[in-house]
mmCIF file of C-alpha atoms in Angstrom:
data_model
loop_
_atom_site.group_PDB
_atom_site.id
_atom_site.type_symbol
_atom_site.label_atom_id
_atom_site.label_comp_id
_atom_site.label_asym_id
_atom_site.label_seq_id
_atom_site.Cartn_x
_atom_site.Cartn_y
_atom_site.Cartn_z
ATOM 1 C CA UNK K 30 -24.952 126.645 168.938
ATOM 2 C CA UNK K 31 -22.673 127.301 171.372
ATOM 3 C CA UNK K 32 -22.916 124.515 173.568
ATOM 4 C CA UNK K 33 -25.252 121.605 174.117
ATOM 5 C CA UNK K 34 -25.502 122.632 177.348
ATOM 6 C CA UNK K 35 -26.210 126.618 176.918
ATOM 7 C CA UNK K 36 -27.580 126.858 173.254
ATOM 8 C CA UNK K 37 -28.974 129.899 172.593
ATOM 9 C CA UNK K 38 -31.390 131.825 170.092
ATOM 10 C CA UNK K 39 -30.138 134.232 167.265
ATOM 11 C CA UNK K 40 -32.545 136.356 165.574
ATOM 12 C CA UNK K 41 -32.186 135.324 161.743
ATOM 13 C CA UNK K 42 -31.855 138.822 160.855
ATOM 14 C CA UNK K 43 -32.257 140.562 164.867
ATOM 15 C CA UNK K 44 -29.789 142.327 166.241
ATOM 16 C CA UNK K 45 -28.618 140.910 169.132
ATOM 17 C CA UNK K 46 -24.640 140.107 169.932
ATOM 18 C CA UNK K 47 -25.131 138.370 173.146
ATOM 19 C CA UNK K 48 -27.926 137.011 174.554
ATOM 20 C CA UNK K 49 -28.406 136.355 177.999
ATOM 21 C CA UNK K 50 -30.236 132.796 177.615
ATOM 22 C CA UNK K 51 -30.982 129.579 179.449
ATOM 23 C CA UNK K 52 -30.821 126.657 177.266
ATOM 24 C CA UNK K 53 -32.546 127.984 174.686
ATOM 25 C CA UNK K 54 -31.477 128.723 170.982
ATOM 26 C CA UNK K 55 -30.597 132.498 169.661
ATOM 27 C CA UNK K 56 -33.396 134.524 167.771
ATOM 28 C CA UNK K 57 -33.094 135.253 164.324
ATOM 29 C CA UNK K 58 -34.681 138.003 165.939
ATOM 30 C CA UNK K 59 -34.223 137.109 169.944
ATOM 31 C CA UNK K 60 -33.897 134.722 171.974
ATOM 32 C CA UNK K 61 -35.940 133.132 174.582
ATOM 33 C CA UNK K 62 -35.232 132.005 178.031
ATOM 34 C CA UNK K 63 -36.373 135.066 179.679
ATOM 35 C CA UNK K 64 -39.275 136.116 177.365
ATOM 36 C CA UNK K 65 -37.791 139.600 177.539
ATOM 37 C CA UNK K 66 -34.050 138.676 176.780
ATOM 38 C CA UNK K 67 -32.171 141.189 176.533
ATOM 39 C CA UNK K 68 -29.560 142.064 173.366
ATOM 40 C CA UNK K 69 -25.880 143.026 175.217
ATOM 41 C CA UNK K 70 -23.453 144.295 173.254
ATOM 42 C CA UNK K 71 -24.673 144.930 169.372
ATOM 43 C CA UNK K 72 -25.004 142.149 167.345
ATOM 44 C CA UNK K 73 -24.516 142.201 163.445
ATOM 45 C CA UNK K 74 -27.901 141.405 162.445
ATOM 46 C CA UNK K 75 -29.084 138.322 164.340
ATOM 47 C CA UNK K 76 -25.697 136.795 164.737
ATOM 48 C CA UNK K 77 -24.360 136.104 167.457
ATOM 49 C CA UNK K 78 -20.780 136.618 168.158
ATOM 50 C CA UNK K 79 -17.800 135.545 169.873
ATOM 51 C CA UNK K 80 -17.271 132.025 171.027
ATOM 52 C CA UNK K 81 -20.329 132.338 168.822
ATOM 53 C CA UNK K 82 -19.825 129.148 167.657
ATOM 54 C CA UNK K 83 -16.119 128.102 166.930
ATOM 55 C CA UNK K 84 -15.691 131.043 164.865
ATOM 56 C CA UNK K 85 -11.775 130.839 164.623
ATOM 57 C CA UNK K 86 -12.785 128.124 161.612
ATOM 58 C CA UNK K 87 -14.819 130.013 160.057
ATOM 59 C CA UNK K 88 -12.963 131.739 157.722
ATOM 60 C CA UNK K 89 -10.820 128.648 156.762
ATOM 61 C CA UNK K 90 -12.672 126.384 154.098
ATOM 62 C CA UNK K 91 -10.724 123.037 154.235
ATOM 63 C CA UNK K 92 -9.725 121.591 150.773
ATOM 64 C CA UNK K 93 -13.072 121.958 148.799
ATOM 65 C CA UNK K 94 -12.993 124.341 146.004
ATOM 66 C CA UNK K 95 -17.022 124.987 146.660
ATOM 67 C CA UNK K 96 -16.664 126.138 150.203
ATOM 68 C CA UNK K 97 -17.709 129.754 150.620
ATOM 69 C CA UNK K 98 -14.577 132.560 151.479
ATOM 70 C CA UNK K 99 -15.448 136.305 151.661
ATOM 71 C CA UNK K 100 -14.842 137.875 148.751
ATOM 72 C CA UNK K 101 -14.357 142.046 148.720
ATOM 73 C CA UNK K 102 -17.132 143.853 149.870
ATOM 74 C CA UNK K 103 -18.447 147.140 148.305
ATOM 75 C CA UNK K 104 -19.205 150.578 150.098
ATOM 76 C CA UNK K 105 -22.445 151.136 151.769
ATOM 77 C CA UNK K 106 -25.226 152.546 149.475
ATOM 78 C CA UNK K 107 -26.670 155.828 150.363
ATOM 79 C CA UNK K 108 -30.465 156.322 150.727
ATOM 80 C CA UNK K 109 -32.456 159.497 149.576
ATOM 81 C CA UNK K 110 -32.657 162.169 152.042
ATOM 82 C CA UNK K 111 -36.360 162.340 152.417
ATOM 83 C CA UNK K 112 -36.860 158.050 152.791
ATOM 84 C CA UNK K 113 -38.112 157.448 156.369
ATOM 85 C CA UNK K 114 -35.202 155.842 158.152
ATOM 86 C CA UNK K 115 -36.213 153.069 160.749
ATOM 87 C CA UNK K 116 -35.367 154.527 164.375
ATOM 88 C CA UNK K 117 -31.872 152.214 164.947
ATOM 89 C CA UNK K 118 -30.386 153.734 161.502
ATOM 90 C CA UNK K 119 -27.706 156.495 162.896
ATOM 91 C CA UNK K 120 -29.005 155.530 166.650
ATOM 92 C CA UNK K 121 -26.441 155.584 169.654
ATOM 93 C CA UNK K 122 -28.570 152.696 171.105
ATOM 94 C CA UNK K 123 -28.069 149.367 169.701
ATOM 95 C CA UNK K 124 -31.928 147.641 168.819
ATOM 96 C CA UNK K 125 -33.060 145.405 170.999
ATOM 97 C CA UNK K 126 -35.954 142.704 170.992
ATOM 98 C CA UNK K 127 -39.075 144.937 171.531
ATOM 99 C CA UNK K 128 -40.846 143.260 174.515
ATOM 100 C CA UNK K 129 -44.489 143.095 173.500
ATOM 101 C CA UNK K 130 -45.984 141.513 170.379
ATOM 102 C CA UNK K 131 -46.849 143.329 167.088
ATOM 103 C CA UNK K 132 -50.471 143.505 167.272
ATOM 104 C CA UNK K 133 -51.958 146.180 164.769
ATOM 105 C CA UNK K 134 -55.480 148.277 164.345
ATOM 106 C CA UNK K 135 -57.203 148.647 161.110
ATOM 107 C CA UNK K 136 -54.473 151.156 159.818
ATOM 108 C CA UNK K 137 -51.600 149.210 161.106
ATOM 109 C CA UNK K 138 -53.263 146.395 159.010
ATOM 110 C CA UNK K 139 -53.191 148.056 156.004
ATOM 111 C CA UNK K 140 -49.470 149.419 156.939
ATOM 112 C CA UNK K 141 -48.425 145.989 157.015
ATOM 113 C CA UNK K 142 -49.725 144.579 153.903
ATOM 114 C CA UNK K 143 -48.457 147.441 151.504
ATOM 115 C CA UNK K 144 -44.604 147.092 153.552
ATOM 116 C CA UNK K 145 -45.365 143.221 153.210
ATOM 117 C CA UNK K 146 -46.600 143.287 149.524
ATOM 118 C CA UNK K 147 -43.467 145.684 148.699
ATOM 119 C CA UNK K 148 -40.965 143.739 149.817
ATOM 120 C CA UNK K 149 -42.287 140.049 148.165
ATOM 121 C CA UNK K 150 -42.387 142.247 144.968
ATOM 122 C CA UNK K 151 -38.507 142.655 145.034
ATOM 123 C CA UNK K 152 -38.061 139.474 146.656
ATOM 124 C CA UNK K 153 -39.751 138.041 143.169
ATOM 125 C CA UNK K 154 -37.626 140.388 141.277
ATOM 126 C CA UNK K 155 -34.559 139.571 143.504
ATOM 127 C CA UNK K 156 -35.010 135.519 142.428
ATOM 128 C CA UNK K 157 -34.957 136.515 138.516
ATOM 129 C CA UNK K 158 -31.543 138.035 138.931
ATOM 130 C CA UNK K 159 -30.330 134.369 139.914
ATOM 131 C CA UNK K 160 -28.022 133.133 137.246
ATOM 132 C CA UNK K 161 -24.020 131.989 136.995
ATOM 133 C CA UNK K 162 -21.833 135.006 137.140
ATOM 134 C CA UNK K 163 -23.769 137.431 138.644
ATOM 135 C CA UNK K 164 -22.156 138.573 141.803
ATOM 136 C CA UNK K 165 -24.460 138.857 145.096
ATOM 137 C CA UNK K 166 -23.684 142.545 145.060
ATOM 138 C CA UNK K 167 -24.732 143.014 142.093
ATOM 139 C CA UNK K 168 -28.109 141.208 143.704
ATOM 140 C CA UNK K 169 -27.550 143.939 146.361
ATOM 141 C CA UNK K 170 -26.960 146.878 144.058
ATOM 142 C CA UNK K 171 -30.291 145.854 142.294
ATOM 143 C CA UNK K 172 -32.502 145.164 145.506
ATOM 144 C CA UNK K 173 -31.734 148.456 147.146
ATOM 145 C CA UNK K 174 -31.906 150.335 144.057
ATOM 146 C CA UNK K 175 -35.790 148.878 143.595
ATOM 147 C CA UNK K 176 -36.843 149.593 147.176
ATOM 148 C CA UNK K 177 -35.638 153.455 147.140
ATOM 149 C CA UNK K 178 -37.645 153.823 143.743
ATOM 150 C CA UNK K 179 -40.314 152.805 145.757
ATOM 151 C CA UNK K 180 -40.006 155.068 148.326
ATOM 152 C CA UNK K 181 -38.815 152.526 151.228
ATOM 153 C CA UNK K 182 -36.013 151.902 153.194
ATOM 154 C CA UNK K 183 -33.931 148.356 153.165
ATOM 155 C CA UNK K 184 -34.160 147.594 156.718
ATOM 156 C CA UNK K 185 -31.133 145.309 156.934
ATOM 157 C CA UNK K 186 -29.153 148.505 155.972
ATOM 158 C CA UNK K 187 -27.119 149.929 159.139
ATOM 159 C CA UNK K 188 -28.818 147.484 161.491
ATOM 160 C CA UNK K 189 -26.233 147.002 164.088
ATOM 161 C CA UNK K 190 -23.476 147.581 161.460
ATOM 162 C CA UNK K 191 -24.770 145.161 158.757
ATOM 163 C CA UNK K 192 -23.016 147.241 155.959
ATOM 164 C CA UNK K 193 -25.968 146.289 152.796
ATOM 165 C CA UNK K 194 -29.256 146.504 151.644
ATOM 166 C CA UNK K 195 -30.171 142.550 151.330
ATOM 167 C CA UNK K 196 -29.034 139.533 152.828
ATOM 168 C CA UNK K 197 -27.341 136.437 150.484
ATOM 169 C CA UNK K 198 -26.507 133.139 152.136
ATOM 170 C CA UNK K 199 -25.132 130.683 149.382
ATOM 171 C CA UNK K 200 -24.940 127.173 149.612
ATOM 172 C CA UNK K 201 -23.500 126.275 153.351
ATOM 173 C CA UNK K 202 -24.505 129.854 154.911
ATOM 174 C CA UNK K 203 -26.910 129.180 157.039
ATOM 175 C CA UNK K 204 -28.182 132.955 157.471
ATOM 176 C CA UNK K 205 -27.029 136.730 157.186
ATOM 177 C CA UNK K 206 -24.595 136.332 154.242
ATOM 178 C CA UNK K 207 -22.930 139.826 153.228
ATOM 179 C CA UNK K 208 -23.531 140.531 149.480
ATOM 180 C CA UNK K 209 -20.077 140.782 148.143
ATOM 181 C CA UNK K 210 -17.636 140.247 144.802
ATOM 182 C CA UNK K 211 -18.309 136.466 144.715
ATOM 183 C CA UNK K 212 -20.115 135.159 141.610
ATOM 184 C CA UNK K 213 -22.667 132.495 141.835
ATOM 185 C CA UNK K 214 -21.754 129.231 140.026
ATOM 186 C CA UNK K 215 -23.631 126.724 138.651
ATOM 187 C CA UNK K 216 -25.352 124.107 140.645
ATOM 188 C CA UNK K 217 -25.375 126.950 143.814
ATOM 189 C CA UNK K 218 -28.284 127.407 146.043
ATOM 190 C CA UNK K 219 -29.117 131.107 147.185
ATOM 191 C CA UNK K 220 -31.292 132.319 149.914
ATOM 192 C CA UNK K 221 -32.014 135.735 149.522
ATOM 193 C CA UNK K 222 -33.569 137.725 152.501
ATOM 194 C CA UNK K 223 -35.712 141.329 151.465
ATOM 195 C CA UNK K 224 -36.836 143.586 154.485
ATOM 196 C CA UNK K 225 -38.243 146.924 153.564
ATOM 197 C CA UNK K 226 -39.528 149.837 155.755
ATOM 198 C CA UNK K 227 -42.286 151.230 154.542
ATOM 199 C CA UNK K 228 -44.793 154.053 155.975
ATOM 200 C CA UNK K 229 -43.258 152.981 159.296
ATOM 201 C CA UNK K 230 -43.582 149.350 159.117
ATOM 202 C CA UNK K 231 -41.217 146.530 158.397
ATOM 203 C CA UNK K 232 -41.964 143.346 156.025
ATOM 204 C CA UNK K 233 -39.953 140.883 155.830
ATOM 205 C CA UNK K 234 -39.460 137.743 153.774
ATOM 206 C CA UNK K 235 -36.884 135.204 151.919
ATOM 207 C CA UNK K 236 -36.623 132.517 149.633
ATOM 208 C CA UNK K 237 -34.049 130.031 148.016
ATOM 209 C CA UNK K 238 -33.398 130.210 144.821
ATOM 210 C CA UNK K 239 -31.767 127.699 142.777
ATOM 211 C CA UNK K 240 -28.948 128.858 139.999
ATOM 212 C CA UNK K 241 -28.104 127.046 136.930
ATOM 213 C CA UNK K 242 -28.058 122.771 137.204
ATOM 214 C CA UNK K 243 -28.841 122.315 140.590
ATOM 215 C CA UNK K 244 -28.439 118.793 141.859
ATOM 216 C CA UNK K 245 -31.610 116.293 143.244
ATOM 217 C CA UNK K 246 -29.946 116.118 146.972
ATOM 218 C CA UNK K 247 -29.771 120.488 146.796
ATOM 219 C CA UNK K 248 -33.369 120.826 144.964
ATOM 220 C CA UNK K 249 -34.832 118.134 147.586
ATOM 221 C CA UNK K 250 -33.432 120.460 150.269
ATOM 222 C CA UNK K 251 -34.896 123.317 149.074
ATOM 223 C CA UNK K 252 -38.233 122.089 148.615
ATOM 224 C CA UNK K 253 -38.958 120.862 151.687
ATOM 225 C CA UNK K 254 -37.920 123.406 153.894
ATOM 226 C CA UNK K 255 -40.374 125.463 151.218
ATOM 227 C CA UNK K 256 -43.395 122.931 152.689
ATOM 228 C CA UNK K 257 -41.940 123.903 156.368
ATOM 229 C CA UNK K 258 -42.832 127.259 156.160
ATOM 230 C CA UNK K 259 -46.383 126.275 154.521
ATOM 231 C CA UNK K 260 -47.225 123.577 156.702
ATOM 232 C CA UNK K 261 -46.566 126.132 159.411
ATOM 233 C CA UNK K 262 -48.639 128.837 158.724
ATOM 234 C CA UNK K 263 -51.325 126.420 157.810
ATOM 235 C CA UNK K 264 -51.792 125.880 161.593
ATOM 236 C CA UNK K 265 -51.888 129.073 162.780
ATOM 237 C CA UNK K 266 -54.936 130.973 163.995
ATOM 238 C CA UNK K 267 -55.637 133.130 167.422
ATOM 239 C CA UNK K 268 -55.333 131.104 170.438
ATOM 240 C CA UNK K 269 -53.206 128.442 168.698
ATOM 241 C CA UNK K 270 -50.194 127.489 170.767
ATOM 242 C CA UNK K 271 -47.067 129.365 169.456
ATOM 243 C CA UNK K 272 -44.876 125.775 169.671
ATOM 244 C CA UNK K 273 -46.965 124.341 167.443
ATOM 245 C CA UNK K 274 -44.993 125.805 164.648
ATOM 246 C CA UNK K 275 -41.835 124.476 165.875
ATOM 247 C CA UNK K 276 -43.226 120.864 166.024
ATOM 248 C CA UNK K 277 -44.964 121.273 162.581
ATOM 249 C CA UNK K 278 -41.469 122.312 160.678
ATOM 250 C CA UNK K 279 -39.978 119.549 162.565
ATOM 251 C CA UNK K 280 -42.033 116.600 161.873
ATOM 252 C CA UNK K 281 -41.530 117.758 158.217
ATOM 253 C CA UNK K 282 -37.898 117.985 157.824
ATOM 254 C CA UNK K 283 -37.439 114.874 160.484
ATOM 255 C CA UNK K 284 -39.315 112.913 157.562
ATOM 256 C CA UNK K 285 -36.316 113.513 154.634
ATOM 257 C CA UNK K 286 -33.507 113.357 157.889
ATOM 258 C CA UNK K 287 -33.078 117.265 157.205
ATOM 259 C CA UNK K 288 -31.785 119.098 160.469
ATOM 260 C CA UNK K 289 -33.443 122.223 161.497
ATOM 261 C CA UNK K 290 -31.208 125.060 162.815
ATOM 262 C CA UNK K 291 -31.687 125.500 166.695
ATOM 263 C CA UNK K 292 -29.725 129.367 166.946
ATOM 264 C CA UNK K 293 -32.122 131.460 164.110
ATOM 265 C CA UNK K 294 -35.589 131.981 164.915
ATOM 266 C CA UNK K 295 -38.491 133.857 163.582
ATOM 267 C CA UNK K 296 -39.887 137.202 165.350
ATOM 268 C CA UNK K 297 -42.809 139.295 165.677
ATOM 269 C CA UNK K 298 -42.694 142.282 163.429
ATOM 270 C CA UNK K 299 -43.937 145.698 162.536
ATOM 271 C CA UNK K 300 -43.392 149.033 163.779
ATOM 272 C CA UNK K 301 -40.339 147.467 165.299
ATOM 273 C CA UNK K 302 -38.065 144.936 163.159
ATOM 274 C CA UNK K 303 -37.557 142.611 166.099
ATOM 275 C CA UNK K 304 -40.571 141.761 168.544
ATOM 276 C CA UNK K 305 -41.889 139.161 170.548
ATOM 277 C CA UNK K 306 -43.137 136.320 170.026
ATOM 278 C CA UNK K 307 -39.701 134.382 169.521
ATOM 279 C CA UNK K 308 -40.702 131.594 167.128
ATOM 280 C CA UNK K 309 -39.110 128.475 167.565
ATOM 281 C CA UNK K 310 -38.360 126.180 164.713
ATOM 282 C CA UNK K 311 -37.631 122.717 166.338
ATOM 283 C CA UNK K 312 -39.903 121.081 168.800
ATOM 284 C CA UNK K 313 -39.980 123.205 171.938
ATOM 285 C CA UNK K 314 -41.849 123.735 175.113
ATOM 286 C CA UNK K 315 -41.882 127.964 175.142
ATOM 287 C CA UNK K 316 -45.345 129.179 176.057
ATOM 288 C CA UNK K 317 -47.538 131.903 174.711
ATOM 289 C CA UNK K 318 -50.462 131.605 172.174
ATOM 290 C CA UNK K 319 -51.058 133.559 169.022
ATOM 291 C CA UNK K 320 -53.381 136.699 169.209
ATOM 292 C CA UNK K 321 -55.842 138.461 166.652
ATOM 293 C CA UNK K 322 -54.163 140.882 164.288
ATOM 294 C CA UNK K 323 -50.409 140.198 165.498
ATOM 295 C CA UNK K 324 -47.642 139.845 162.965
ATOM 296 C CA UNK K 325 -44.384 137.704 162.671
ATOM 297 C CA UNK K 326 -42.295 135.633 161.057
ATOM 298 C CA UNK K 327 -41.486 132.114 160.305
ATOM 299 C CA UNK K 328 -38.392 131.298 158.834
ATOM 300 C CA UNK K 329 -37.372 127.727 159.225
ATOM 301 C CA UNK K 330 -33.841 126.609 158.267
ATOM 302 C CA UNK K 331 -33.023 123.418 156.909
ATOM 303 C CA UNK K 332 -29.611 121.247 156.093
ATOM 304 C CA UNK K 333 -28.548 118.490 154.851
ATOM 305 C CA UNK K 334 -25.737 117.961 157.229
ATOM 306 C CA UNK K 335 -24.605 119.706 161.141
ATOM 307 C CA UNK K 336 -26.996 122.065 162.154
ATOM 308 C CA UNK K 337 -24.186 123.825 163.875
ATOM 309 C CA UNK K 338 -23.848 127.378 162.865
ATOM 310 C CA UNK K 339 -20.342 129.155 162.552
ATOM 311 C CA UNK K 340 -19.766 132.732 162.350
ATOM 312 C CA UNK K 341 -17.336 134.528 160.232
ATOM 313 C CA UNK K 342 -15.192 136.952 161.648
ATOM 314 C CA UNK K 343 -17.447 139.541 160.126
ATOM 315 C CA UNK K 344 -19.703 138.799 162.970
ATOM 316 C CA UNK K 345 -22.981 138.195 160.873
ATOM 317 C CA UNK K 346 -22.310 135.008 158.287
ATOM 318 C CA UNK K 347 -23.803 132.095 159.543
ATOM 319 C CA UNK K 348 -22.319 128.909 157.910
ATOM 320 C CA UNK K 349 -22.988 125.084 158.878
ATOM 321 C CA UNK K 350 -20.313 123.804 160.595
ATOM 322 C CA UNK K 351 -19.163 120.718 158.377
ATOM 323 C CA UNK K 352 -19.790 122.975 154.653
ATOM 324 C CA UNK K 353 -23.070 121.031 154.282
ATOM 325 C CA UNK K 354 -26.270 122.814 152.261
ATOM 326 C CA UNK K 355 -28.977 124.830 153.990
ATOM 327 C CA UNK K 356 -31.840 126.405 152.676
ATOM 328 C CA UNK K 357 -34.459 128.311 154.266
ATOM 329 C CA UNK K 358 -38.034 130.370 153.492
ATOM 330 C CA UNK K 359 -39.875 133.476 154.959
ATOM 331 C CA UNK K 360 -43.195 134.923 155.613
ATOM 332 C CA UNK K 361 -44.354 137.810 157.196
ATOM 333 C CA UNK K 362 -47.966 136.681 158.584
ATOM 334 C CA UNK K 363 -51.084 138.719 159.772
ATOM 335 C CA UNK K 364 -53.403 136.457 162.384
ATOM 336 C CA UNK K 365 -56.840 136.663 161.044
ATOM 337 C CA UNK K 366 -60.765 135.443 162.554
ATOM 338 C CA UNK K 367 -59.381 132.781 159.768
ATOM 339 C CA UNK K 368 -56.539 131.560 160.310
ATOM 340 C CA UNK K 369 -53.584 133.564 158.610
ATOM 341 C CA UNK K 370 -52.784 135.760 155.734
ATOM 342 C CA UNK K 371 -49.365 135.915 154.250
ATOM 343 C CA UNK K 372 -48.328 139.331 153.909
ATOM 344 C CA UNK K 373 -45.496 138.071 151.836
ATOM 345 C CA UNK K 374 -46.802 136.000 149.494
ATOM 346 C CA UNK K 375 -44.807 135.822 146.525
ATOM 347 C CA UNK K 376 -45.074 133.324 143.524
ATOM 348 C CA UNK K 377 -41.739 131.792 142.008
#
């Protein structure tokens, strides 16, 4: 965050640079303080930028050989000519957080779950790439490769300059990792986050993975911020109080003295990538209650150490401030008469 005193909310995939905020954190899709903040300046997917956090260290991993450095990153992908391109792809105006929720008729419904079902299926493929040597381009290469076959587009592609198909955050990245030359080791933690456009609708979803002999501490990590997410969407239903979710993933993580990131938060989503509600992760006193057929995300990210995010001076990786782990898990949900349906579901 950027200061105690003026935190704000990044978008854990929105696209944002600046956001004019009170005391609030930045969206991983928008950020709060005015409910209809306002992205200034274009963000690199959900990061925010400048003073953005201390981000003169960011590139500068002290003496530990498992801190993360950029490695060489490949040349964007191209997309078949007759894939429906989400409007911000090639757009003069930078995306910004769409002011009214995603709520959806009967077709939008049915939109929703085939983007939503597409997108878990390569997330699930995605995780069985996971092993030591494979670079997260190669991830990249493979992710975008699946979604064209299927006649989508990876919505992460040429969203305010974010130059690939997928997002990777290894070990300390927090969020928005760029999938470049690096291989994964063994004993690294990977969150992979899948977005596909599909018919005209966005789903949306990650998961951490773990690669090769991962230790207890790093598997403990990774697990709970998995029971987050559930615990979360086990609560909601219409009329339920938005900052319930925030509390829920706190009292969770607050149990194994995990932190939970203040500047990424989850997002309504659906014809638009980036919509209200902003969704809190930490215990917070926003307003607004959720309504019958809407759509977001929750996306809770955990650490074992600072919650502090630094940006690289790509302007989109988001890694903890001290090198500590973080994890997190994503789910696009549908509010039902029932409670809520996971549009994302996947099963690893």
């Amino acid at each position: 965050m950027a200061t105690s005193s003026s935190p704000r909310l990044l978008s854990s995939f929105l696209g944002d640079r600046l956001l004019s905020v009170s005391a609030r954190p930045l969206l991983r899709g928008a950020a709060p303080g005015s409910r209809r903040a306002a992205y200034q300046a274009t963000r690199t997917l959900c990061n925010l930028v400048d003073v953005l956090f201390n981000r003169g260290q960011s590139d500068k991993p002290e003496d530990n050989p498992r801190r993360l450095r950029p490695g060489k990153v490949s040349p964007r992908l191209s997309v078949p000519k007759h894939i429906q391109r989400p409007p911000y792809v090639n757009a003069r105006q930078r995306p910004g957080l769409h002011n009214g929720p995603e709520i959806h008729d009967e077709r939008g419904i049915e939109c929703m779950r085939a983007s939503g079902k597409l997108a878990a299926q390569v997330l699930k493929f995605a995780g069985t790439l996971v092993e030591p040597g494979i670079t997260t381009d190669e991830i990249d290469k493979a992710v975008h490769q699946m979604i064209v076959d299927n006649g989508a587009y990876p919505s992460p592609l040429g969203y305010c300059g974010f130059p690939k198909s997928v997002c990777t955050s290894v070990n300390e990245c927090i969020c928005h990792g760029i999938p470049d030359s690096r291989p994964l080791e063994d004993g690294d933690i990977i969150n992979i986050d899948v977005t596909v456009y599909l018919n005209g609708y966005h789903g949306d979803t990650s998961a951490t993975f773990l690669c090769g002999n991962v230790d207890d501490k790093a598997k403990k990590l990774v697990q709970v911020t998995r029971e987050c997410l559930d615990k979360a969407i086990s609560i909601c239903a219409p009329g339920v109080e938005i900052k319930r979710i925030g509390r829920t993933i706190q009292d969770h993580a607050d149990k194994f003295k995990f932190g939970v990131v203040r500047q990424f938060v989850g997002h309504g989503v659906g014809q638009v990538f980036h919509a209200e509600p902003v969704v809190l992760h930490f215990r917070n006193n926003e307003w607004g209650r959720m309504t019958l057929n809407q759509t977001f995300t929750i996306e809770p990210m955990l650490t074992v150490g600072s919650v502090n995010p630094v940006i690289w001076s790509d302007d989109w990786t988001a890694v903890t401030e001290d090198g500590s782990l973080s994890a997190q898990f994503e789910h696009t949900i549908l509010i039902t008469e029932d409670g809520a349906e996971i549009l994302t579901q996947y099963y690893i």
